[in-house]
Tab-separated table of C-alpha atoms and ligand atoms in Angstrom:
chain	number	residue	atom	x	y	z
A	1	MET	CA	13.301	9.467	13.780
A	2	LYS	CA	14.061	11.673	10.758
A	3	THR	CA	16.921	14.116	11.526
A	4	ILE	CA	18.400	17.234	9.931
A	5	ALA	CA	21.814	18.894	10.515
A	6	GLU	CA	21.783	22.386	12.064
A	7	PRO	CA	24.052	24.836	10.171
A	8	ALA	CA	27.145	25.794	12.191
A	9	ARG	CA	27.395	29.576	12.641
A	10	GLU	CA	29.140	32.303	14.630
A	11	ILE	CA	26.892	34.136	17.076
A	12	PRO	CA	27.420	37.479	18.810
A	13	VAL	CA	28.335	37.637	22.517
A	14	ILE	CA	25.906	40.308	23.736
A	15	ARG	CA	26.987	40.443	27.401
A	16	ASP	CA	30.188	39.609	29.298
A	17	VAL	CA	29.423	39.791	33.020
A	18	ASP	CA	30.634	38.525	36.388
A	19	VAL	CA	27.474	36.573	37.206
A	20	CYS	CA	24.712	35.468	34.858
A	21	VAL	CA	21.527	34.025	36.373
A	22	LEU	CA	19.322	32.016	34.034
A	23	GLY	CA	15.699	31.904	35.180
A	24	GLY	CA	13.899	34.683	37.072
A	25	GLY	CA	11.768	32.636	39.472
A	26	PRO	CA	11.814	32.940	43.291
A	27	SER	CA	15.315	31.462	43.468
A	28	GLY	CA	16.800	33.320	40.483
A	29	ILE	CA	15.503	36.732	41.606
A	30	ILE	CA	17.078	36.424	45.056
A	31	ALA	CA	20.292	35.016	43.542
A	32	ALA	CA	20.602	37.979	41.160
A	33	LEU	CA	19.865	40.534	43.909
A	34	GLN	CA	22.468	38.954	46.207
A	35	ALA	CA	25.110	38.744	43.471
A	36	ALA	CA	24.596	42.418	42.622
A	37	ALA	CA	24.527	43.382	46.324
A	38	HIS	CA	27.916	41.654	46.657
A	39	GLY	CA	29.493	43.762	43.952
A	40	ALA	CA	29.119	41.490	40.919
A	41	LYS	CA	28.137	42.832	37.519
A	42	THR	CA	24.986	40.714	37.238
A	43	LEU	CA	22.649	39.756	34.407
A	44	LEU	CA	19.292	38.022	34.948
A	45	VAL	CA	17.812	36.208	31.930
A	46	GLU	CA	14.149	35.154	31.869
A	47	ARG	CA	12.115	33.480	29.134
A	48	TYR	CA	8.860	35.313	29.933
A	49	GLY	CA	8.149	39.059	29.844
A	50	PHE	CA	7.986	39.192	33.655
A	51	LEU	CA	9.801	37.748	36.660
A	52	GLY	CA	8.479	35.401	39.342
A	53	GLY	CA	8.519	31.899	37.860
A	54	MET	CA	5.839	29.688	39.328
A	55	ALA	CA	4.838	32.525	41.722
A	56	THR	CA	3.572	34.573	38.768
A	57	ALA	CA	3.583	32.398	35.625
A	58	GLY	CA	2.020	29.563	37.656
A	59	MET	CA	0.001	31.869	39.958
A	60	VAL	CA	0.941	29.593	42.870
A	61	GLY	CA	1.107	30.675	46.458
A	62	PRO	CA	1.329	31.516	49.310
A	63	ILE	CA	5.094	31.474	49.935
A	64	LEU	CA	5.517	28.451	52.199
A	65	GLY	CA	8.358	27.104	54.351
A	66	LEU	CA	9.147	30.427	56.057
A	67	ARG	CA	9.827	29.235	59.582
A	68	GLU	CA	10.992	26.255	61.608
A	69	VAL	CA	8.415	23.613	62.468
A	70	GLY	CA	6.907	24.367	65.881
A	71	SER	CA	8.636	27.738	66.370
A	72	GLU	CA	8.595	31.257	64.987
A	73	ASN	CA	12.293	31.192	63.994
A	74	ALA	CA	12.403	32.309	60.374
A	75	THR	CA	14.275	30.075	57.925
A	76	ALA	CA	13.971	32.774	55.250
A	77	GLY	CA	16.776	35.336	55.051
A	78	ALA	CA	16.909	39.144	55.016
A	79	MET	CA	16.619	39.481	51.209
A	80	THR	CA	13.437	37.388	51.165
A	81	GLU	CA	12.136	39.439	54.088
A	82	GLN	CA	12.886	42.668	52.220
A	83	PHE	CA	11.162	41.351	49.097
A	84	CYS	CA	8.046	40.371	51.074
A	85	ARG	CA	7.980	43.615	53.076
A	86	ARG	CA	8.174	45.598	49.829
A	87	MET	CA	5.176	43.693	48.449
A	88	ALA	CA	3.284	44.337	51.715
A	89	ASP	CA	4.191	48.070	51.582
A	90	ILE	CA	2.343	48.430	48.270
A	91	GLY	CA	-0.668	46.498	49.565
A	92	GLY	CA	0.340	43.359	47.670
A	93	ALA	CA	1.097	40.891	50.478
A	94	THR	CA	0.341	39.991	54.069
A	95	GLN	CA	2.497	41.765	56.681
A	96	TRP	CA	5.859	40.094	57.355
A	97	GLU	CA	5.493	39.563	61.123
A	98	GLU	CA	2.082	37.929	60.860
A	99	SER	CA	3.265	35.924	57.835
A	100	VAL	CA	6.199	34.403	59.732
A	101	LYS	CA	3.853	33.484	62.587
A	102	ALA	CA	1.449	31.875	60.112
A	103	GLY	CA	4.336	30.319	58.124
A	104	ARG	CA	3.052	31.761	54.810
A	105	VAL	CA	3.099	34.998	52.801
A	106	ALA	CA	-0.039	35.496	50.725
A	107	PHE	CA	0.689	37.867	47.845
A	108	ASP	CA	-0.768	39.405	44.718
A	109	VAL	CA	0.787	38.189	41.456
A	110	GLU	CA	1.107	41.694	39.969
A	111	ALA	CA	2.676	43.020	43.197
A	112	TYR	CA	5.223	40.196	42.970
A	113	LYS	CA	6.115	41.137	39.388
A	114	VAL	CA	6.493	44.872	40.007
A	115	THR	CA	8.451	44.349	43.239
A	116	ALA	CA	10.892	42.061	41.394
A	117	ASP	CA	11.302	44.694	38.631
A	118	ARG	CA	11.833	47.509	41.124
A	119	MET	CA	14.367	45.659	43.257
A	120	CYS	CA	16.357	44.469	40.237
A	121	THR	CA	16.519	48.055	38.954
A	122	GLU	CA	17.562	49.423	42.357
A	123	PHE	CA	20.218	46.755	42.942
A	124	GLY	CA	21.667	47.278	39.457
A	125	VAL	CA	20.708	43.870	38.061
A	126	ASP	CA	20.750	43.968	34.253
A	127	LEU	CA	17.628	42.242	32.902
A	128	LEU	CA	16.938	40.370	29.676
A	129	LEU	CA	13.307	39.309	29.367
A	130	HIS	CA	11.750	37.226	26.565
A	131	CYS	CA	15.049	35.417	26.307
A	132	VAL	CA	15.424	31.617	26.544
A	133	ALA	CA	18.619	29.744	27.423
A	134	VAL	CA	18.942	27.040	24.781
A	135	ASP	CA	22.529	25.801	24.895
A	136	SER	CA	25.706	25.831	26.945
A	137	VAL	CA	29.284	26.280	25.716
A	138	VAL	CA	31.737	24.250	27.806
A	139	GLU	CA	35.519	24.407	27.452
A	140	ALA	CA	37.753	22.030	29.393
A	141	GLY	CA	34.918	21.210	31.790
A	142	VAL	CA	34.117	24.869	32.544
A	143	LEU	CA	30.906	26.595	31.405
A	144	ARG	CA	32.096	29.625	29.405
A	145	ALA	CA	28.930	30.870	27.712
A	146	VAL	CA	25.185	30.279	27.513
A	147	VAL	CA	23.428	30.485	24.162
A	148	VAL	CA	20.076	32.275	24.224
A	149	GLU	CA	17.240	32.653	21.707
A	150	SER	CA	14.948	35.643	21.498
A	151	LYS	CA	13.293	37.868	18.919
A	152	SER	CA	16.837	39.224	18.356
A	153	GLY	CA	17.933	35.793	17.182
A	154	ARG	CA	20.570	33.439	18.571
A	155	GLN	CA	23.098	35.166	20.820
A	156	ALA	CA	25.581	34.253	23.547
A	157	ILE	CA	26.286	35.482	27.068
A	158	ALA	CA	29.689	35.089	28.696
A	159	ALA	CA	30.160	35.185	32.470
A	160	LYS	CA	32.705	34.292	35.107
A	161	CYS	CA	30.039	32.309	36.926
A	162	PHE	CA	26.584	31.100	35.887
A	163	ILE	CA	23.590	30.228	38.061
A	164	ASP	CA	21.022	27.829	36.640
A	165	ALA	CA	17.726	28.834	38.270
A	166	THR	CA	15.513	27.552	35.442
A	167	GLY	CA	13.731	25.081	37.740
A	168	ASP	CA	14.416	22.411	35.108
A	169	ALA	CA	18.247	22.487	35.246
A	170	ASP	CA	18.132	23.418	31.533
A	171	VAL	CA	21.597	25.011	31.544
A	172	ALA	CA	23.287	22.253	33.566
A	173	PHE	CA	21.655	19.547	31.457
A	174	ARG	CA	22.684	21.153	28.174
A	175	ALA	CA	26.209	21.625	29.524
A	176	GLY	CA	26.394	17.868	30.006
A	177	ALA	CA	25.961	17.763	33.795
A	178	GLU	CA	24.362	14.545	34.987
A	179	CYS	CA	20.726	14.968	36.060
A	180	THR	CA	18.106	12.533	37.344
A	181	LYS	CA	14.359	12.523	36.866
A	182	GLY	CA	11.645	11.198	39.155
A	183	ARG	CA	11.482	8.393	41.642
A	184	PRO	CA	13.664	5.274	41.327
A	185	ALA	CA	10.717	2.843	40.921
A	186	ASP	CA	9.383	4.177	37.615
A	187	GLY	CA	11.084	7.514	36.884
A	188	LEU	CA	7.764	9.339	37.215
A	189	MET	CA	7.738	12.914	38.509
A	190	MET	CA	5.046	14.675	40.507
A	191	ALA	CA	1.939	15.512	38.502
A	192	MET	CA	1.634	18.953	36.936
A	193	GLY	CA	-1.335	21.036	38.068
A	194	SER	CA	-2.721	24.507	37.955
A	195	MET	CA	-3.775	27.117	40.469
A	196	PHE	CA	-6.622	28.840	38.696
A	197	ARG	CA	-8.228	31.995	40.052
A	198	VAL	CA	-11.983	32.432	40.506
A	199	GLY	CA	-14.139	35.313	41.706
A	200	GLY	CA	-17.627	35.451	43.168
A	201	MET	CA	-16.939	32.815	45.845
A	202	GLN	CA	-19.289	32.995	48.822
A	203	PRO	CA	-18.179	31.537	52.145
A	204	LEU	CA	-20.137	28.263	52.499
A	205	SER	CA	-21.551	27.041	55.802
A	206	GLU	CA	-20.309	23.658	57.087
A	207	ASP	CA	-23.489	21.972	55.841
A	208	GLN	CA	-23.254	23.673	52.428
A	209	ALA	CA	-19.589	22.627	52.106
A	210	LYS	CA	-20.435	19.016	53.011
A	211	ALA	CA	-23.261	18.976	50.455
A	212	ALA	CA	-20.927	20.530	47.855
A	213	ARG	CA	-18.345	17.764	48.382
A	214	GLU	CA	-21.033	15.113	47.864
A	215	ILE	CA	-22.268	16.758	44.653
A	216	ILE	CA	-18.694	17.121	43.358
A	217	THR	CA	-17.816	13.500	44.188
A	218	ARG	CA	-20.880	12.273	42.263
A	219	ALA	CA	-20.015	14.450	39.257
A	220	ARG	CA	-16.405	13.201	39.270
A	221	ASP	CA	-17.626	9.595	39.447
A	222	GLU	CA	-19.848	10.292	36.429
A	223	GLY	CA	-16.744	11.573	34.578
A	224	LEU	CA	-17.910	15.186	34.157
A	225	PHE	CA	-14.414	16.453	35.123
A	226	THR	CA	-11.372	15.327	37.077
A	227	THR	CA	-10.067	16.824	40.314
A	228	TYR	CA	-7.702	15.289	42.840
A	229	HIS	CA	-10.024	15.947	45.745
A	230	SER	CA	-13.642	16.911	46.209
A	231	GLY	CA	-13.057	20.294	47.895
A	232	LEU	CA	-13.146	23.729	46.291
A	233	GLY	CA	-9.420	24.239	46.481
A	234	GLY	CA	-8.877	26.645	49.385
A	235	GLN	CA	-7.862	30.247	49.489
A	236	GLY	CA	-4.255	29.846	48.316
A	237	SER	CA	-2.628	33.229	47.904
A	238	VAL	CA	-5.544	35.623	47.605
A	239	LEU	CA	-5.970	39.055	49.124
A	240	GLN	CA	-9.345	40.012	47.606
A	241	PRO	CA	-12.572	38.940	49.355
A	242	GLY	CA	-14.632	36.671	47.107
A	243	ASP	CA	-11.585	35.470	45.148
A	244	ALA	CA	-10.146	31.994	45.502
A	245	SER	CA	-7.057	30.322	44.136
A	246	CYS	CA	-7.861	26.686	43.488
A	247	ASN	CA	-5.328	23.870	43.516
A	248	ILE	CA	-7.366	20.825	42.522
A	249	THR	CA	-6.298	19.801	39.003
A	250	ARG	CA	-3.641	17.303	37.931
A	251	PHE	CA	-1.935	16.055	34.790
A	252	ALA	CA	0.576	13.217	34.905
A	253	GLY	CA	3.490	13.743	32.537
A	254	ASP	CA	7.045	14.906	31.966
A	255	ALA	CA	7.283	18.707	31.947
A	256	THR	CA	10.558	18.593	29.990
A	257	ASP	CA	8.683	16.944	27.107
A	258	VAL	CA	6.973	19.477	24.828
A	259	GLU	CA	4.289	16.953	23.811
A	260	ASP	CA	3.327	16.342	27.458
A	261	LEU	CA	3.396	20.069	28.198
A	262	THR	CA	1.041	20.726	25.299
A	263	ARG	CA	-1.351	17.933	26.305
A	264	GLY	CA	-1.214	19.112	29.931
A	265	GLU	CA	-2.091	22.740	29.144
A	266	VAL	CA	-5.050	21.765	26.952
A	267	PHE	CA	-6.306	19.079	29.346
A	268	ILE	CA	-6.171	21.279	32.431
A	269	ARG	CA	-7.763	24.313	30.755
A	270	GLU	CA	-10.646	22.071	29.703
A	271	GLN	CA	-11.016	20.653	33.219
A	272	VAL	CA	-10.935	24.113	34.818
A	273	TRP	CA	-13.660	25.390	32.519
A	274	ARG	CA	-15.869	22.366	33.257
A	275	ILE	CA	-15.232	22.584	37.026
A	276	VAL	CA	-16.103	26.282	37.346
A	277	GLU	CA	-19.159	25.916	35.095
A	278	PHE	CA	-20.301	22.939	37.179
A	279	TRP	CA	-19.840	24.788	40.472
A	280	ARG	CA	-21.852	27.777	39.187
A	281	ASN	CA	-24.731	25.648	37.950
A	282	ASN	CA	-24.882	22.981	40.639
A	283	ILE	CA	-23.503	24.135	43.997
A	284	PRO	CA	-25.922	26.153	46.162
A	285	GLY	CA	-24.098	29.329	47.243
A	286	LEU	CA	-21.763	29.420	44.213
A	287	GLU	CA	-24.208	30.877	41.662
A	288	ASN	CA	-21.894	33.871	41.039
A	289	VAL	CA	-18.614	32.049	40.736
A	290	HIS	CA	-16.623	32.805	37.572
A	291	LEU	CA	-13.182	32.048	36.190
A	292	ILE	CA	-10.816	35.043	36.429
A	293	ALA	CA	-7.717	33.402	34.975
A	294	ASN	CA	-5.771	30.274	34.298
A	295	PRO	CA	-2.031	30.679	34.898
A	296	PRO	CA	0.034	31.574	31.799
A	297	ASN	CA	2.018	28.356	32.382
A	298	ILE	CA	0.774	25.028	33.714
A	299	GLY	CA	2.052	24.440	37.261
A	300	ILE	CA	5.242	22.370	37.231
A	301	ARG	CA	6.308	20.651	40.410
A	302	GLU	CA	9.232	18.453	39.453
A	303	THR	CA	11.498	17.818	36.478
A	304	ARG	CA	15.297	17.327	36.499
A	305	GLN	CA	17.486	17.194	39.576
A	306	LEU	CA	21.174	17.927	39.314
A	307	VAL	CA	23.625	15.236	40.394
A	308	GLY	CA	25.812	17.378	42.622
A	309	LEU	CA	28.828	16.894	44.836
A	310	ASP	CA	26.333	16.204	47.625
A	311	ARG	CA	22.677	15.086	47.614
A	312	VAL	CA	19.863	15.820	50.059
A	313	THR	CA	17.672	12.812	50.842
A	314	GLY	CA	14.299	11.978	52.363
A	315	GLU	CA	16.135	10.539	55.386
A	316	ASP	CA	17.785	13.940	55.889
A	317	VAL	CA	14.334	15.558	55.959
A	318	ILE	CA	12.926	13.189	58.575
A	319	ALA	CA	16.077	13.237	60.711
A	320	GLY	CA	16.240	17.039	60.497
A	321	ARG	CA	19.900	16.584	59.492
A	322	LYS	CA	22.214	19.491	60.296
A	323	ARG	CA	25.481	19.957	58.413
A	324	ASP	CA	28.751	21.868	58.774
A	325	ASP	CA	28.516	23.025	55.148
A	326	ALA	CA	24.880	24.214	55.354
A	327	ILE	CA	24.020	27.189	53.144
A	328	ALA	CA	20.234	27.224	53.726
A	329	ARG	CA	17.550	25.701	55.922
A	330	CYS	CA	14.348	23.983	54.822
A	331	SER	CA	11.468	23.404	57.214
A	332	TYR	CA	8.925	22.112	54.712
A	333	TRP	CA	7.749	18.500	54.594
A	334	ILE	CA	7.784	15.618	52.115
A	335	ASP	CA	4.843	16.647	49.938
A	336	ILE	CA	4.754	14.286	46.941
A	337	HIS	CA	1.767	14.885	44.665
A	338	CYS	CA	0.831	11.549	43.075
A	339	PRO	CA	2.983	11.198	39.909
A	340	ARG	CA	0.239	9.108	38.307
A	341	GLY	CA	-2.197	11.981	38.715
A	342	PHE	CA	-4.525	10.154	41.111
A	343	GLY	CA	-5.884	11.327	44.420
A	344	ASP	CA	-8.982	10.723	46.419
A	345	GLY	CA	-10.747	11.360	49.677
A	346	GLY	CA	-8.676	14.441	50.472
A	347	VAL	CA	-5.418	12.445	50.344
A	348	HIS	CA	-3.152	13.778	47.659
A	349	LEU	CA	0.170	12.277	48.638
A	350	CYS	CA	2.250	9.388	47.406
A	351	TYR	CA	3.286	7.781	50.702
A	352	LYS	CA	2.738	4.592	52.687
A	353	GLN	CA	-0.685	5.716	53.951
A	354	CYS	CA	-2.137	6.324	50.473
A	355	PRO	CA	-5.674	4.830	50.347
A	356	ASN	CA	-5.109	3.526	46.784
A	357	THR	CA	-3.755	0.194	48.087
A	358	SER	CA	-3.786	-1.524	44.672
A	359	CYS	CA	-1.194	0.952	43.289
A	360	TYR	CA	2.054	-0.800	42.318
A	361	MET	CA	3.978	1.676	44.450
A	362	LEU	CA	2.338	0.152	47.536
A	363	THR	CA	2.298	-3.476	46.409
A	364	ASP	CA	5.828	-3.599	44.894
A	365	TYR	CA	7.844	-0.574	46.032
A	366	ALA	CA	6.566	0.288	49.499
A	367	ASP	CA	10.179	0.350	50.726
A	368	GLN	CA	10.720	3.411	48.465
A	369	LEU	CA	7.810	5.349	49.932
A	370	PRO	CA	8.052	7.749	52.836
A	371	ASP	CA	6.279	6.903	56.060
A	372	GLU	CA	7.097	9.971	58.112
A	373	LEU	CA	6.765	13.299	56.296
A	374	HIS	CA	7.789	16.158	58.596
A	375	PRO	CA	11.212	17.319	59.767
A	376	PRO	CA	11.436	17.856	63.562
A	377	ASP	CA	12.398	21.536	63.063
A	378	TYR	CA	14.283	21.886	59.742
A	379	PHE	CA	16.972	20.191	57.675
A	380	ASP	CA	20.050	21.767	56.135
A	381	ILE	CA	20.830	22.227	52.447
A	382	PRO	CA	24.572	21.641	51.907
A	383	TYR	CA	26.677	23.717	49.495
A	384	GLY	CA	27.622	20.566	47.551
A	385	SER	CA	24.001	20.111	46.422
A	386	LEU	CA	24.338	23.268	44.272
A	387	VAL	CA	27.636	22.239	42.619
A	388	PRO	CA	27.607	19.913	39.580
A	389	VAL	CA	29.992	16.962	39.684
A	390	GLU	CA	31.354	17.405	36.154
A	391	ILE	CA	30.836	21.011	35.053
A	392	ASP	CA	32.548	23.968	36.697
A	393	GLY	CA	31.713	27.680	36.516
A	394	LEU	CA	28.100	26.816	37.327
A	395	LEU	CA	25.842	26.697	40.392
A	396	VAL	CA	22.329	25.265	40.343
A	397	GLY	CA	19.614	26.870	42.471
A	398	GLY	CA	15.937	26.448	43.321
A	399	ARG	CA	13.914	23.307	42.951
A	400	CYS	CA	16.415	21.493	40.665
A	401	ILE	CA	19.262	21.199	43.199
A	402	SER	CA	20.812	17.815	43.886
A	403	ALA	CA	18.137	16.075	45.972
A	404	ASP	CA	16.301	12.761	45.815
A	405	TYR	CA	12.622	12.790	44.901
A	406	GLN	CA	11.531	12.892	48.540
A	407	ALA	CA	13.811	15.727	49.647
A	408	MET	CA	13.024	17.781	46.519
A	409	SER	CA	9.318	17.566	47.324
A	410	ALA	CA	10.127	19.521	50.507
A	411	ALA	CA	12.832	21.887	49.207
A	412	ARG	CA	10.752	22.876	46.142
A	413	VAL	CA	8.495	25.352	47.977
A	414	MET	CA	9.324	29.017	47.605
A	415	ALA	CA	10.981	30.032	50.898
A	416	PRO	CA	13.709	27.362	50.679
A	417	CYS	CA	14.153	28.091	46.962
A	418	MET	CA	14.684	31.774	47.859
A	419	ALA	CA	17.134	30.801	50.630
A	420	ILE	CA	19.066	28.679	48.122
A	421	GLY	CA	19.033	31.754	45.867
A	422	ASP	CA	20.806	33.716	48.622
A	423	ALA	CA	23.580	31.131	48.660
A	424	CYS	CA	23.912	30.943	44.871
A	425	GLY	CA	24.133	34.727	44.528
A	426	VAL	CA	26.695	35.272	47.280
A	427	ALA	CA	28.793	32.261	46.212
A	428	ALA	CA	28.811	33.307	42.545
A	429	ALA	CA	29.827	36.877	43.424
A	430	MET	CA	32.633	35.572	45.661
A	431	ALA	CA	33.853	33.178	42.962
A	432	ALA	CA	33.799	35.890	40.281
A	433	ASP	CA	35.622	38.334	42.561
A	434	ALA	CA	38.342	35.831	43.465
A	435	ASN	CA	38.509	34.576	39.875
A	436	VAL	CA	37.992	30.990	40.978
A	437	THR	CA	35.354	28.471	40.027
A	438	PRO	CA	32.559	27.955	42.601
A	439	ARG	CA	33.772	24.505	43.656
A	440	LYS	CA	37.031	26.082	44.883
A	441	LEU	CA	35.236	28.374	47.359
A	442	ASP	CA	35.898	27.976	51.047
A	443	VAL	CA	32.465	27.010	52.403
A	444	ALA	CA	33.166	28.347	55.925
A	445	THR	CA	33.900	31.794	54.441
A	446	LEU	CA	30.782	31.563	52.262
A	447	ARG	CA	28.683	30.745	55.332
A	448	SER	CA	29.988	33.728	57.251
A	449	ARG	CA	29.373	36.028	54.241
A	450	LEU	CA	25.852	34.634	54.033
A	451	ARG	CA	25.202	35.290	57.713
A	452	GLU	CA	26.545	38.838	57.330
A	453	ALA	CA	23.999	39.247	54.506
A	454	GLY	CA	21.204	38.154	56.856
A	455	ALA	CA	20.790	34.653	55.459
A	456	VAL	CA	19.872	31.865	57.873
A	457	CYS	CA	22.357	28.986	57.795
B	501	FAD	C1	0.435	23.699	41.348
B	501	FAD	C2	1.566	24.142	42.247
B	501	FAD	C3	1.280	24.637	43.494
B	501	FAD	C4	2.317	25.078	44.323
B	501	FAD	N1	2.001	25.641	45.518
B	501	FAD	C5	2.974	26.235	46.249
B	501	FAD	C6	2.635	27.006	47.392
B	501	FAD	O1	1.471	27.138	47.755
B	501	FAD	N2	3.655	27.595	48.081
B	501	FAD	C7	4.975	27.469	47.726
B	501	FAD	O2	5.833	28.039	48.405
B	501	FAD	N3	5.313	26.737	46.639
B	501	FAD	C8	4.356	26.146	45.882
B	501	FAD	N4	4.687	25.452	44.748
B	501	FAD	C9	6.134	25.231	44.416
B	501	FAD	C10	6.872	26.470	43.946
B	501	FAD	O3	6.028	27.397	43.337
B	501	FAD	C11	8.024	26.162	42.968
B	501	FAD	O4	8.627	24.936	43.236
B	501	FAD	C12	9.040	27.290	43.048
B	501	FAD	O5	8.493	28.442	42.425
B	501	FAD	C13	10.358	26.925	42.412
B	501	FAD	O6	11.160	28.083	42.299
B	501	FAD	P1	12.367	28.144	41.265
B	501	FAD	O7	12.858	29.545	41.280
B	501	FAD	O8	13.303	27.030	41.556
B	501	FAD	O9	11.715	27.761	39.850
B	501	FAD	P2	10.512	28.397	39.025
B	501	FAD	O10	9.528	29.051	39.910
B	501	FAD	O11	10.035	27.284	38.142
B	501	FAD	O12	11.223	29.520	38.155
B	501	FAD	C14	12.072	29.190	37.078
B	501	FAD	C15	12.169	30.401	36.165
B	501	FAD	O13	13.064	30.123	35.102
B	501	FAD	C16	12.472	30.482	33.856
B	501	FAD	N5	13.049	29.592	32.839
B	501	FAD	C17	12.856	28.258	32.726
B	501	FAD	N6	13.589	27.765	31.721
B	501	FAD	C18	14.253	28.801	31.195
B	501	FAD	C19	15.183	28.932	30.125
B	501	FAD	N7	15.589	27.862	29.432
B	501	FAD	N8	15.665	30.156	29.828
B	501	FAD	C20	15.266	31.260	30.527
B	501	FAD	N9	14.392	31.202	31.563
B	501	FAD	C21	13.905	29.983	31.895
B	501	FAD	C22	10.996	30.281	34.077
B	501	FAD	O14	10.223	31.021	33.156
B	501	FAD	C23	10.838	30.764	35.516
B	501	FAD	O15	10.655	32.158	35.586
B	501	FAD	C24	3.679	24.970	43.896
B	501	FAD	C25	3.966	24.458	42.632
B	501	FAD	C26	2.923	24.053	41.811
B	501	FAD	C27	3.261	23.537	40.457
């Protein structure tokens, strides 16, 4: 490959704070709020012009993983509850009590954005939007500064403690922390997808829905479009009658590769247009259906995972493993969307019961596939899964924590990511206050501070 040398240059340090959170998704928002609530001078940096991550830029929802399997005990903490109640108060989400019972908060994307803005302002979180973390400055194994790019140019941010909540472990990776990608067999990660929004949906009778599935299956077989199942994609996170949020598209690729991201966006937009046009013209009852919006960013399920002091595994999920150093609980299940982009007959998972029996994962690597999928009640996330092995001064939150590909497929949903955000925020504020690096924190003290803050661990 042809290369060119970048000119070396001095760049201005535009902020020097206690805690800097990179990435304003579900995990980063809660982390920043908790850090500020615990007295830290906190900056939250986000590459888009709005907060929310996949909840807003990916238009995904509802918030899942809110309560233990088979009980109404919430696994989400008080900050997540406050966030959801505030969305409900402005008519932008389902009520908290009924949401915990149902195990899901349906919300409006714009309510999510404005609630995040309002809470950050009230908690005193300093915000930098339209600002991308592009490099990390490490001295003697400690992350000292993060380099950002924006319309203002290349600038640096110094902090006593950083939290990488980019979803892709961008900061940790660029700091030189070891990361893994995908499953051991072939390194593939879960397919990207999109939750597009349509209006004009009529409720179909059982017979109409059955006929629709048959028509869609025939059209897919003829190659008119691709979907990973023959349904219409469910209600997702919609509050308006007649709207639907459809999760039926897939693109296999690496979402840390700009070429794959570009191909994925173009491919999925094309599929969505064809799908909605086909529904309108061919499915009785859907004559008024129309596309309201594609998400601003293709849906990204999995990219890098940190290699941390500890690692959560698929066995931990199935065993419902509890730990003395737990900082969050996850009740969600092993939900691996086929990394090759396939799916059929309503089965979307990569596991031993996949109907695609000629796939090399089943013929050659069945021992690497999960059989059981659900935890008995919940499994614990240990503090060590947020702490990089090599780099200090940094915690990693959200879906890119240290977890194998099975455990990440459970921990990636929003409620556990928000719970991990609680832990990152409180731990970073404690580390900054005590002037120690996060790996030196006493985990028992962190756990009691988390419980005082209403976190569940
Ligand atoms: C199609 C699809 C459907 C899903 N459905 C559901 C569902 O129904 N319910 C559910 O609970 N979960 C669902 N999920 C999973 C869930 O949405 C995500 O895993 C979750 O949002 C992860 O949260 P996060 O905060 O770790 O990361 P993200 O939500 O990815 O947020 C990361 C944030 O960091 C920002 N960022 C990234 N890189 C940089 C950088 N270098 N500099 C600055 N900012 C940066 C991003 O813009 C983003 O705001 C779905 C995911 C997909 C893809």
